[in-house]
Short mmCIF file of C-alpha atoms and ligand atoms in Angstrom, two decimals:
data_model
loop_
_atom_site.label_atom_id
_atom_site.label_comp_id
_atom_site.label_asym_id
_atom_site.label_seq_id
_atom_site.Cartn_x
_atom_site.Cartn_y
_atom_site.Cartn_z
CA MET O 1 17.70 -9.21 8.07
CA SER O 2 16.53 -10.97 4.97
CA ILE O 3 15.95 -10.21 1.44
CA LYS O 4 12.07 -9.99 2.11
CA ASP O 5 12.85 -7.08 4.25
CA TYR O 6 14.18 -5.40 1.22
CA GLY O 7 10.91 -6.10 -0.99
CA TRP O 8 11.51 -9.54 -2.33
CA ASP O 9 8.15 -11.30 -2.90
CA GLU O 10 6.31 -14.05 -4.90
CA TYR O 11 6.72 -11.65 -8.23
CA PHE O 12 10.53 -12.04 -8.19
CA GLU O 13 10.14 -15.59 -6.34
CA ASN O 14 8.40 -16.87 -9.49
CA GLU O 15 11.03 -15.75 -12.16
CA TRP O 16 13.73 -16.87 -9.70
CA LYS O 17 12.51 -20.39 -9.58
CA GLN O 18 12.43 -20.81 -13.27
CA LYS O 19 15.87 -19.16 -14.21
CA SER O 20 18.04 -19.20 -11.66
CA LYS O 21 21.04 -21.62 -11.17
CA ASP O 22 22.28 -23.21 -7.99
CA ASN O 23 25.33 -21.15 -7.66
CA MET O 24 23.39 -17.95 -7.97
CA TYR O 25 21.71 -15.84 -5.18
CA PRO O 26 19.26 -12.89 -5.45
CA ALA O 27 20.57 -9.24 -4.37
CA ARG O 28 18.88 -5.93 -4.75
CA ILE O 29 20.71 -2.89 -5.80
CA ILE O 30 20.57 -0.29 -2.87
CA ALA O 31 23.25 2.28 -4.09
CA ASP O 32 24.67 3.37 -7.35
CA TYR O 33 28.27 4.92 -7.13
CA GLY O 34 28.69 4.71 -10.98
CA GLN O 35 31.03 1.92 -11.90
CA VAL O 36 30.35 0.27 -8.30
CA LEU O 37 26.99 -0.88 -6.97
CA ARG O 38 26.01 -1.75 -3.46
CA VAL O 39 23.59 -4.55 -3.01
CA MET O 40 21.74 -6.15 -0.39
CA THR O 41 21.65 -10.16 -0.15
CA ASP O 42 20.42 -12.57 2.61
CA THR O 43 23.62 -12.37 4.03
CA GLY O 44 24.12 -8.60 4.30
CA THR O 45 25.35 -5.74 1.67
CA GLN O 46 28.19 -6.24 -0.90
CA LEU O 47 29.75 -4.30 -3.44
CA VAL O 48 29.83 -5.40 -7.08
CA ASN O 49 31.00 -4.04 -10.31
CA ARG O 50 28.36 -2.72 -12.69
CA PRO O 51 28.65 -5.15 -15.61
CA LEU O 52 30.65 -3.78 -18.43
CA LYS O 53 28.17 -4.44 -21.37
CA LYS O 54 26.81 -0.85 -21.25
CA HIS O 55 25.24 -1.35 -24.75
CA ASP O 56 23.45 -4.35 -23.63
CA LYS O 57 19.97 -2.94 -22.51
CA ALA O 58 19.17 -6.08 -20.41
CA LEU O 59 21.84 -5.16 -18.14
CA GLN O 60 21.14 -1.24 -17.93
CA LEU O 61 20.86 -1.50 -13.99
CA ALA O 62 19.23 1.13 -11.46
CA VAL O 63 18.81 1.43 -7.85
CA GLY O 64 15.89 -0.86 -6.79
CA ASP O 65 16.66 -3.52 -9.38
CA TRP O 66 16.91 -7.22 -8.22
CA VAL O 67 19.80 -9.01 -9.88
CA ALA O 68 21.06 -12.60 -9.84
CA LEU O 69 24.69 -12.60 -8.47
CA GLU O 70 27.07 -15.31 -8.88
CA TYR O 71 30.46 -16.04 -7.17
CA ASN O 72 32.98 -17.43 -8.77
CA GLU O 73 35.16 -19.71 -6.74
CA GLN O 74 38.28 -19.91 -9.23
CA ASN O 75 38.89 -16.24 -9.70
CA GLN O 76 37.10 -15.22 -6.44
CA VAL O 77 34.92 -12.72 -8.39
CA LEU O 78 31.22 -11.75 -7.69
CA SER O 79 29.42 -10.68 -10.59
CA VAL O 80 25.97 -9.63 -12.07
CA GLN O 81 24.56 -12.51 -14.24
CA TYR O 82 21.20 -11.28 -15.01
CA LEU O 83 18.39 -8.73 -14.27
CA LEU O 84 15.20 -9.67 -12.83
CA ASN O 85 11.67 -8.53 -14.61
CA ARG O 86 11.09 -5.25 -13.26
CA LYS O 87 7.76 -4.62 -11.67
CA THR O 88 7.96 -0.73 -12.47
CA LYS O 89 10.59 1.72 -13.70
CA PHE O 90 10.86 5.54 -13.97
CA SER O 91 12.71 6.47 -16.70
CA ARG O 92 13.63 9.96 -18.25
CA ALA O 93 15.49 10.71 -21.57
CA ALA O 94 19.06 11.29 -20.70
CA ALA O 95 20.78 14.59 -21.65
CA GLY O 96 23.50 14.25 -24.06
CA ILE O 97 24.44 14.25 -27.76
CA GLU O 98 22.64 10.86 -28.18
CA LEU O 99 19.10 10.12 -27.00
CA ASN O 100 18.85 7.46 -24.35
CA GLU O 101 16.61 6.12 -21.66
CA GLN O 102 18.01 6.55 -18.22
CA ILE O 103 16.33 4.53 -15.53
CA VAL O 104 16.11 6.60 -12.43
CA ALA O 105 14.31 3.93 -10.17
CA ALA O 106 13.38 0.54 -10.59
CA ASN O 107 10.51 -1.69 -8.51
CA VAL O 108 9.07 1.38 -6.68
CA ASP O 109 5.60 1.27 -5.36
CA TYR O 110 5.04 4.82 -4.85
CA VAL O 111 6.93 7.78 -6.37
CA PHE O 112 6.55 10.87 -4.21
CA LEU O 113 7.03 14.00 -6.21
CA LEU O 114 8.40 16.60 -4.14
CA GLN O 115 8.03 20.45 -4.83
CA SER O 116 8.74 22.98 -2.28
CA LEU O 117 5.99 25.52 -1.33
CA ASN O 118 8.52 28.76 -1.56
CA LEU O 119 9.76 30.21 -4.95
CA ASP O 120 10.77 26.93 -6.34
CA PHE O 121 7.12 25.81 -7.02
CA ASN O 122 6.42 25.12 -10.87
CA MET O 123 3.26 23.51 -11.89
CA LYS O 124 4.45 22.53 -15.53
CA ARG O 125 7.39 20.76 -14.14
CA LEU O 126 4.94 18.96 -11.67
CA GLU O 127 2.88 18.02 -14.79
CA ARG O 128 5.69 16.26 -16.48
CA TYR O 129 6.75 14.45 -13.34
CA LEU O 130 3.26 13.14 -12.99
CA ILE O 131 3.09 11.77 -16.74
CA ALA O 132 6.66 10.11 -16.21
CA ALA O 133 5.26 8.75 -13.04
CA TRP O 134 2.26 7.38 -14.38
CA GLU O 135 4.06 5.71 -17.08
CA SER O 136 6.38 4.30 -14.60
CA GLY O 137 3.91 2.04 -13.27
CA ALA O 138 4.18 3.16 -9.56
CA MET O 139 1.54 5.08 -7.76
CA PRO O 140 2.45 8.95 -7.76
CA VAL O 141 1.72 10.97 -4.81
CA VAL O 142 2.36 14.83 -4.76
CA VAL O 143 4.20 16.14 -1.80
CA LEU O 144 4.59 19.76 -1.08
CA THR O 145 7.47 20.46 1.02
CA LYS O 146 8.31 23.43 3.34
CA ALA O 147 4.57 24.20 4.18
CA ASP O 148 5.94 26.41 6.90
CA CYS O 149 7.26 28.84 4.31
CA CYS O 150 3.97 29.31 2.61
CA ILE O 151 0.90 31.62 3.77
CA ASP O 152 -1.48 30.00 1.48
CA VAL O 153 -0.85 26.22 1.47
CA GLY O 154 -4.66 25.52 1.08
CA LYS O 155 -4.75 27.46 -2.26
CA ARG O 156 -1.59 25.66 -3.51
CA VAL O 157 -2.94 22.35 -2.80
CA ALA O 158 -6.26 22.97 -4.42
CA ASP O 159 -4.25 24.21 -7.71
CA VAL O 160 -2.30 21.08 -7.86
CA TYR O 161 -5.43 18.81 -7.44
CA LYS O 162 -6.73 20.32 -10.69
CA VAL O 163 -3.55 19.35 -12.64
CA ALA O 164 -3.13 16.09 -10.88
CA PRO O 165 -6.34 14.12 -11.25
CA GLY O 166 -6.80 11.00 -9.11
CA VAL O 167 -3.52 12.01 -7.11
CA GLU O 168 -3.29 12.54 -3.54
CA VAL O 169 -1.57 15.78 -2.55
CA HIS O 170 -0.01 16.44 0.74
CA ALA O 171 1.50 19.53 2.12
CA ILE O 172 4.37 18.77 4.77
CA SER O 173 6.91 20.62 6.87
CA CYS O 174 9.91 19.01 8.26
CA VAL O 175 10.20 21.91 10.58
CA THR O 176 6.78 22.12 12.16
CA GLY O 177 6.04 18.29 11.44
CA GLU O 178 2.82 19.44 9.83
CA GLY O 179 1.43 16.61 7.41
CA ILE O 180 3.95 14.01 8.02
CA GLU O 181 1.34 11.81 9.82
CA SER O 182 -0.53 11.79 6.66
CA ILE O 183 2.20 10.41 4.55
CA LYS O 184 3.05 7.80 7.04
CA LYS O 185 0.17 5.39 5.51
CA TYR O 186 2.72 4.92 2.48
CA PHE O 187 5.44 3.53 4.33
CA ILE O 188 4.51 0.07 4.58
CA TYR O 189 6.80 -3.06 5.08
CA GLY O 190 8.36 -4.52 2.02
CA LYS O 191 7.17 -1.22 -0.34
CA THR O 192 9.41 1.04 -1.79
CA VAL O 193 9.00 4.85 -2.05
CA ALA O 194 11.25 6.92 -4.13
CA LEU O 195 11.48 10.65 -3.76
CA LEU O 196 11.88 12.59 -6.67
CA GLY O 197 12.40 16.43 -7.26
CA SER O 198 14.63 19.38 -7.58
CA SER O 199 17.54 19.97 -5.53
CA GLY O 200 16.83 21.60 -2.21
CA VAL O 201 13.12 20.50 -1.93
CA GLY O 202 13.91 18.73 1.31
CA LYS O 203 14.29 15.09 0.10
CA SER O 204 17.15 14.27 2.46
CA THR O 205 15.62 16.11 4.95
CA LEU O 206 12.37 14.06 4.88
CA VAL O 207 14.53 10.78 5.01
CA ASN O 208 16.10 11.82 8.01
CA SER O 209 13.13 13.03 9.61
CA LEU O 210 11.27 9.61 9.05
CA ALA O 211 14.22 7.60 10.02
CA GLY O 212 14.63 9.70 13.35
CA GLU O 213 18.21 10.25 12.92
CA ARG O 214 20.60 12.06 10.45
CA ILE O 215 21.28 9.41 7.95
CA LEU O 216 21.90 11.54 5.20
CA LYS O 217 23.55 14.98 4.55
CA THR O 218 21.48 17.86 3.95
CA GLN O 219 22.64 21.27 3.29
CA GLU O 220 21.85 25.10 3.92
CA ILE O 221 19.65 26.61 1.33
CA ARG O 222 21.32 29.48 -0.58
CA GLU O 223 19.17 32.50 0.64
CA ASP O 224 19.30 34.44 -2.59
CA ASP O 225 17.56 32.28 -4.97
CA SER O 226 15.91 29.70 -2.56
CA LYS O 227 17.73 26.90 -4.46
CA GLY O 228 19.76 24.25 -2.55
CA ARG O 229 23.04 23.07 -3.43
CA HIS O 230 23.60 19.56 -4.54
CA THR O 231 24.41 17.45 -1.47
CA THR O 232 22.93 13.99 -2.38
CA THR O 233 25.31 12.56 -4.95
CA HIS O 234 23.98 9.29 -5.72
CA ARG O 235 20.66 7.29 -5.49
CA GLU O 236 20.30 5.13 -2.41
CA LEU O 237 17.84 3.07 -0.86
CA ILE O 238 17.23 3.10 3.10
CA LEU O 239 15.41 0.88 5.15
CA LEU O 240 13.07 2.82 7.47
CA PRO O 241 12.42 1.80 10.96
CA GLY O 242 8.73 0.56 10.19
CA GLY O 243 10.24 -1.71 7.28
CA CYS O 244 9.58 0.46 4.29
CA LEU O 245 12.51 1.49 1.80
CA ILE O 246 12.72 4.91 0.81
CA MET O 247 14.76 5.90 -2.15
CA ASP O 248 16.79 9.29 -1.99
CA THR O 249 17.99 10.65 -5.37
CA PRO O 250 20.06 13.76 -6.44
CA GLY O 251 17.99 16.61 -7.37
CA MET O 252 16.53 16.66 -10.93
CA ARG O 253 15.52 20.17 -12.29
CA SER O 254 13.66 19.16 -15.08
CA ILE O 255 12.41 16.02 -16.46
CA SER O 256 12.71 15.21 -20.30
CA LEU O 257 10.10 12.40 -21.04
CA TRP O 258 11.20 9.13 -22.22
CA GLU O 259 7.89 7.48 -22.89
CA ALA O 260 4.51 8.80 -22.16
CA ASP O 261 1.61 6.79 -23.76
CA THR O 262 0.16 5.81 -20.45
CA GLY O 263 1.03 8.64 -18.67
CA MET O 264 -0.63 11.27 -21.30
CA GLU O 265 -3.72 9.15 -21.24
CA VAL O 266 -4.07 9.41 -17.42
CA MET O 267 -3.24 12.99 -17.51
CA PHE O 268 -4.94 14.33 -20.53
CA GLY O 269 -7.34 11.60 -21.34
CA ASP O 270 -10.24 13.96 -21.44
CA ILE O 271 -8.37 16.17 -23.97
CA GLU O 272 -7.88 13.22 -26.04
CA ASP O 273 -11.44 12.16 -26.12
CA LEU O 274 -12.59 15.79 -27.36
CA ILE O 275 -10.19 15.49 -29.91
CA ASN O 276 -11.82 12.44 -31.35
CA ARG O 277 -15.13 14.33 -30.99
CA CYS O 278 -13.89 17.48 -33.60
CA ARG O 279 -15.91 17.50 -36.95
CA PHE O 280 -12.77 17.32 -38.78
CA ASN O 281 -10.48 14.55 -38.95
CA ASP O 282 -7.57 16.93 -39.44
CA CYS O 283 -9.09 19.80 -37.02
CA LYS O 284 -6.13 21.95 -35.93
CA HIS O 285 -8.48 23.28 -33.01
CA GLU O 286 -8.07 26.86 -34.14
CA ASN O 287 -11.08 28.29 -35.79
CA GLU O 288 -12.55 25.18 -37.35
CA PRO O 289 -16.34 24.73 -37.25
CA GLY O 290 -17.18 21.95 -35.07
CA CYS O 291 -14.28 21.78 -32.92
CA ALA O 292 -14.96 19.92 -29.78
CA VAL O 293 -11.70 21.44 -27.92
CA ARG O 294 -12.54 25.07 -28.72
CA GLU O 295 -16.15 24.31 -27.59
CA ALA O 296 -15.02 22.98 -24.33
CA ILE O 297 -12.48 25.64 -23.69
CA GLU O 298 -15.23 28.15 -24.19
CA ALA O 299 -17.81 26.48 -21.95
CA GLY O 300 -15.15 26.16 -19.32
CA MET O 301 -14.96 22.40 -19.56
CA ILE O 302 -11.39 22.43 -19.83
CA GLU O 303 -8.75 25.03 -18.67
CA LEU O 304 -6.94 26.83 -21.40
CA LYS O 305 -3.71 26.19 -19.50
CA ARG O 306 -4.16 22.43 -19.52
CA TRP O 307 -4.72 22.74 -23.33
CA GLU O 308 -1.69 24.68 -23.81
CA SER O 309 0.23 22.33 -21.67
CA TRP O 310 -1.13 19.28 -24.05
CA LEU O 311 -0.05 21.17 -27.29
CA LYS O 312 3.48 21.75 -25.89
CA LEU O 313 3.65 18.23 -24.77
CA GLN O 314 2.56 17.01 -27.89
CA LYS O 315 4.92 18.73 -29.87
CA GLU O 316 7.92 17.68 -27.54
CA LEU O 317 6.61 13.96 -27.82
CA LYS O 318 6.58 14.11 -31.54
CA HIS O 319 10.24 15.39 -31.59
CA LEU O 320 11.18 12.59 -29.22
CA GLU O 321 9.51 10.03 -31.41
CA ALA O 322 11.14 11.41 -34.46
CA LYS O 323 14.60 11.29 -32.64
CA LYS O 324 14.15 7.90 -31.72
CA GLU O 325 13.34 6.85 -35.06
CA GLY O 326 16.22 8.56 -36.18
CA LYS O 327 18.58 6.60 -33.83
CA LEU O 328 16.96 3.43 -35.12
CA ARG O 329 17.47 4.11 -38.63
CA LEU O 330 21.23 4.96 -37.95
CA LEU O 331 21.60 1.54 -36.22
CA GLU O 332 20.01 -0.13 -39.25
CA LYS O 333 22.37 1.66 -41.28
CA GLN O 334 25.24 0.62 -39.40
CA ARG O 335 24.30 -2.95 -39.34
CA GLY O 336 23.57 -2.90 -43.08
CA ARG O 337 27.28 -1.56 -43.64
CA GLN O 338 28.33 -4.28 -41.45
CA ILE O 339 26.48 -6.88 -43.11
CA SER O 340 27.72 -5.53 -46.61
CA LYS O 341 31.16 -5.57 -45.38
CA TYR O 342 31.12 -9.26 -44.15
CA GLN O 343 29.50 -9.91 -47.54
CA LYS O 344 32.01 -8.44 -49.47
CA GLU O 345 34.77 -10.42 -47.67
CA PHE O 346 32.99 -13.53 -48.12
CA ASN O 347 32.66 -13.13 -51.81
CA LYS O 348 36.48 -12.17 -52.03
CA GLU O 349 37.40 -15.24 -50.15
CA ARG O 350 35.30 -17.32 -52.79
CA ARG O 351 36.93 -15.66 -55.43
CA SER O 352 40.29 -16.22 -54.49
N1 LIG F 401 11.69 25.82 6.08
C1 LIG F 401 11.88 24.58 6.04
N2 LIG F 401 13.33 24.01 5.43
C2 LIG F 401 13.50 22.82 5.04
C3 LIG F 401 12.15 21.93 5.02
N3 LIG F 401 12.78 20.71 4.95
C4 LIG F 401 14.12 20.92 4.36
N4 LIG F 401 14.48 22.20 4.65
C5 LIG F 401 15.75 22.91 4.12
O1 LIG F 401 15.93 22.68 2.81
C6 LIG F 401 17.24 22.57 2.54
C7 LIG F 401 17.48 21.67 1.57
O2 LIG F 401 16.97 20.29 1.98
P1 LIG F 401 17.60 18.96 1.64
O3 LIG F 401 16.99 17.99 2.42
O4 LIG F 401 19.26 18.78 1.67
O5 LIG F 401 17.07 18.94 0.11
P2 LIG F 401 17.45 17.72 -1.11
O6 LIG F 401 18.35 18.36 -1.84
O7 LIG F 401 16.05 17.68 -1.70
O8 LIG F 401 17.96 16.51 -0.41
C8 LIG F 401 18.03 22.35 3.97
O9 LIG F 401 18.51 23.58 4.46
C9 LIG F 401 16.95 21.93 4.85
O10 LIG F 401 16.99 22.23 6.20
C10 LIG F 401 10.87 22.19 5.66
O11 LIG F 401 10.15 21.57 5.96
N5 LIG F 401 10.90 23.66 6.11
MG1 LIG F 402 19.60 15.39 -0.83
ZN1 LIG F 403 -10.98 20.61 -32.87
#
């Protein structure tokens, strides 16, 4: 077993050659237990503490990250020295009083967006996931699970293709095995696939099915509301027999966007083009003459539903930007206060 089996390649090697010191070695974070992280190194797996500098953005670590480890002979402590540049990162806005970026998965090549074909299916949620996935830099793939529970799989797949331009959509079943062959092409040696989706959609079941053994715990679905209970409690990278890495994650019901410029462009570029063609710069796309958006909707060029999605997302993203700016201002204010405090002390000392 070497780190190459875990996705180490020239991209990381180049940075390593420039930055690393003799007593350091590279490791990939393969599981996140909160304060403790499991890493994979050339000599096997090890546990390390998450660095305490939580406020330090450069050390916000996620499963999939490559880090430089250092072993201190004197106090026999293994510690993370720095984070290697990420190829991709899938983020969301973390829930809480304060708005923060939460990195869900790092250095992922394909993000599988899973939704089950039973009652849980939700197109709006999928749309958001797609935006975040495009933003991440990884390639999104839509995977509709539990095809054995749906009588109209073809129609569902067609519906998803409409909101997911340029994305492959696969319907699978871990019960009948339907569609599993069609997703195997993504499981390539050295690549990383992350599974994202609500709890109960069948992420852990899929990992087990691909691994050919029950590595992960799965749970019985609650019959009443077709939602699963939470069984996966942490994020984890698993090496599949074919050499691909697959990341199981705890369920995320919804996703709050953190950044969306690229994602919005990929998903709604046609709408953004239309807006630029409206006669008035400040067109509200309601009843103005020469509104390219209205014209396109009336001509059936774009679906009303997609337009409504765009409006809603736009509002949300403006809100997000305002919140981010507010946070920045608060930070500046705090820094300003500190500076004035030290200045006052300095002046006092000079006077005395
Ligand atoms: N009918 C059906 N049930 C499935 C399928 N895949 C998973 N399940 C069931 O869905 C439930 C939740 O699966 P699990 O893998 O724990 O979901 P996770 O929370 O996304 O990891 C379990 O009871 C599985 O047996 C499938 O393809 N068809
Ligand atoms: Mg699970
Ligand atoms: Zn307009």
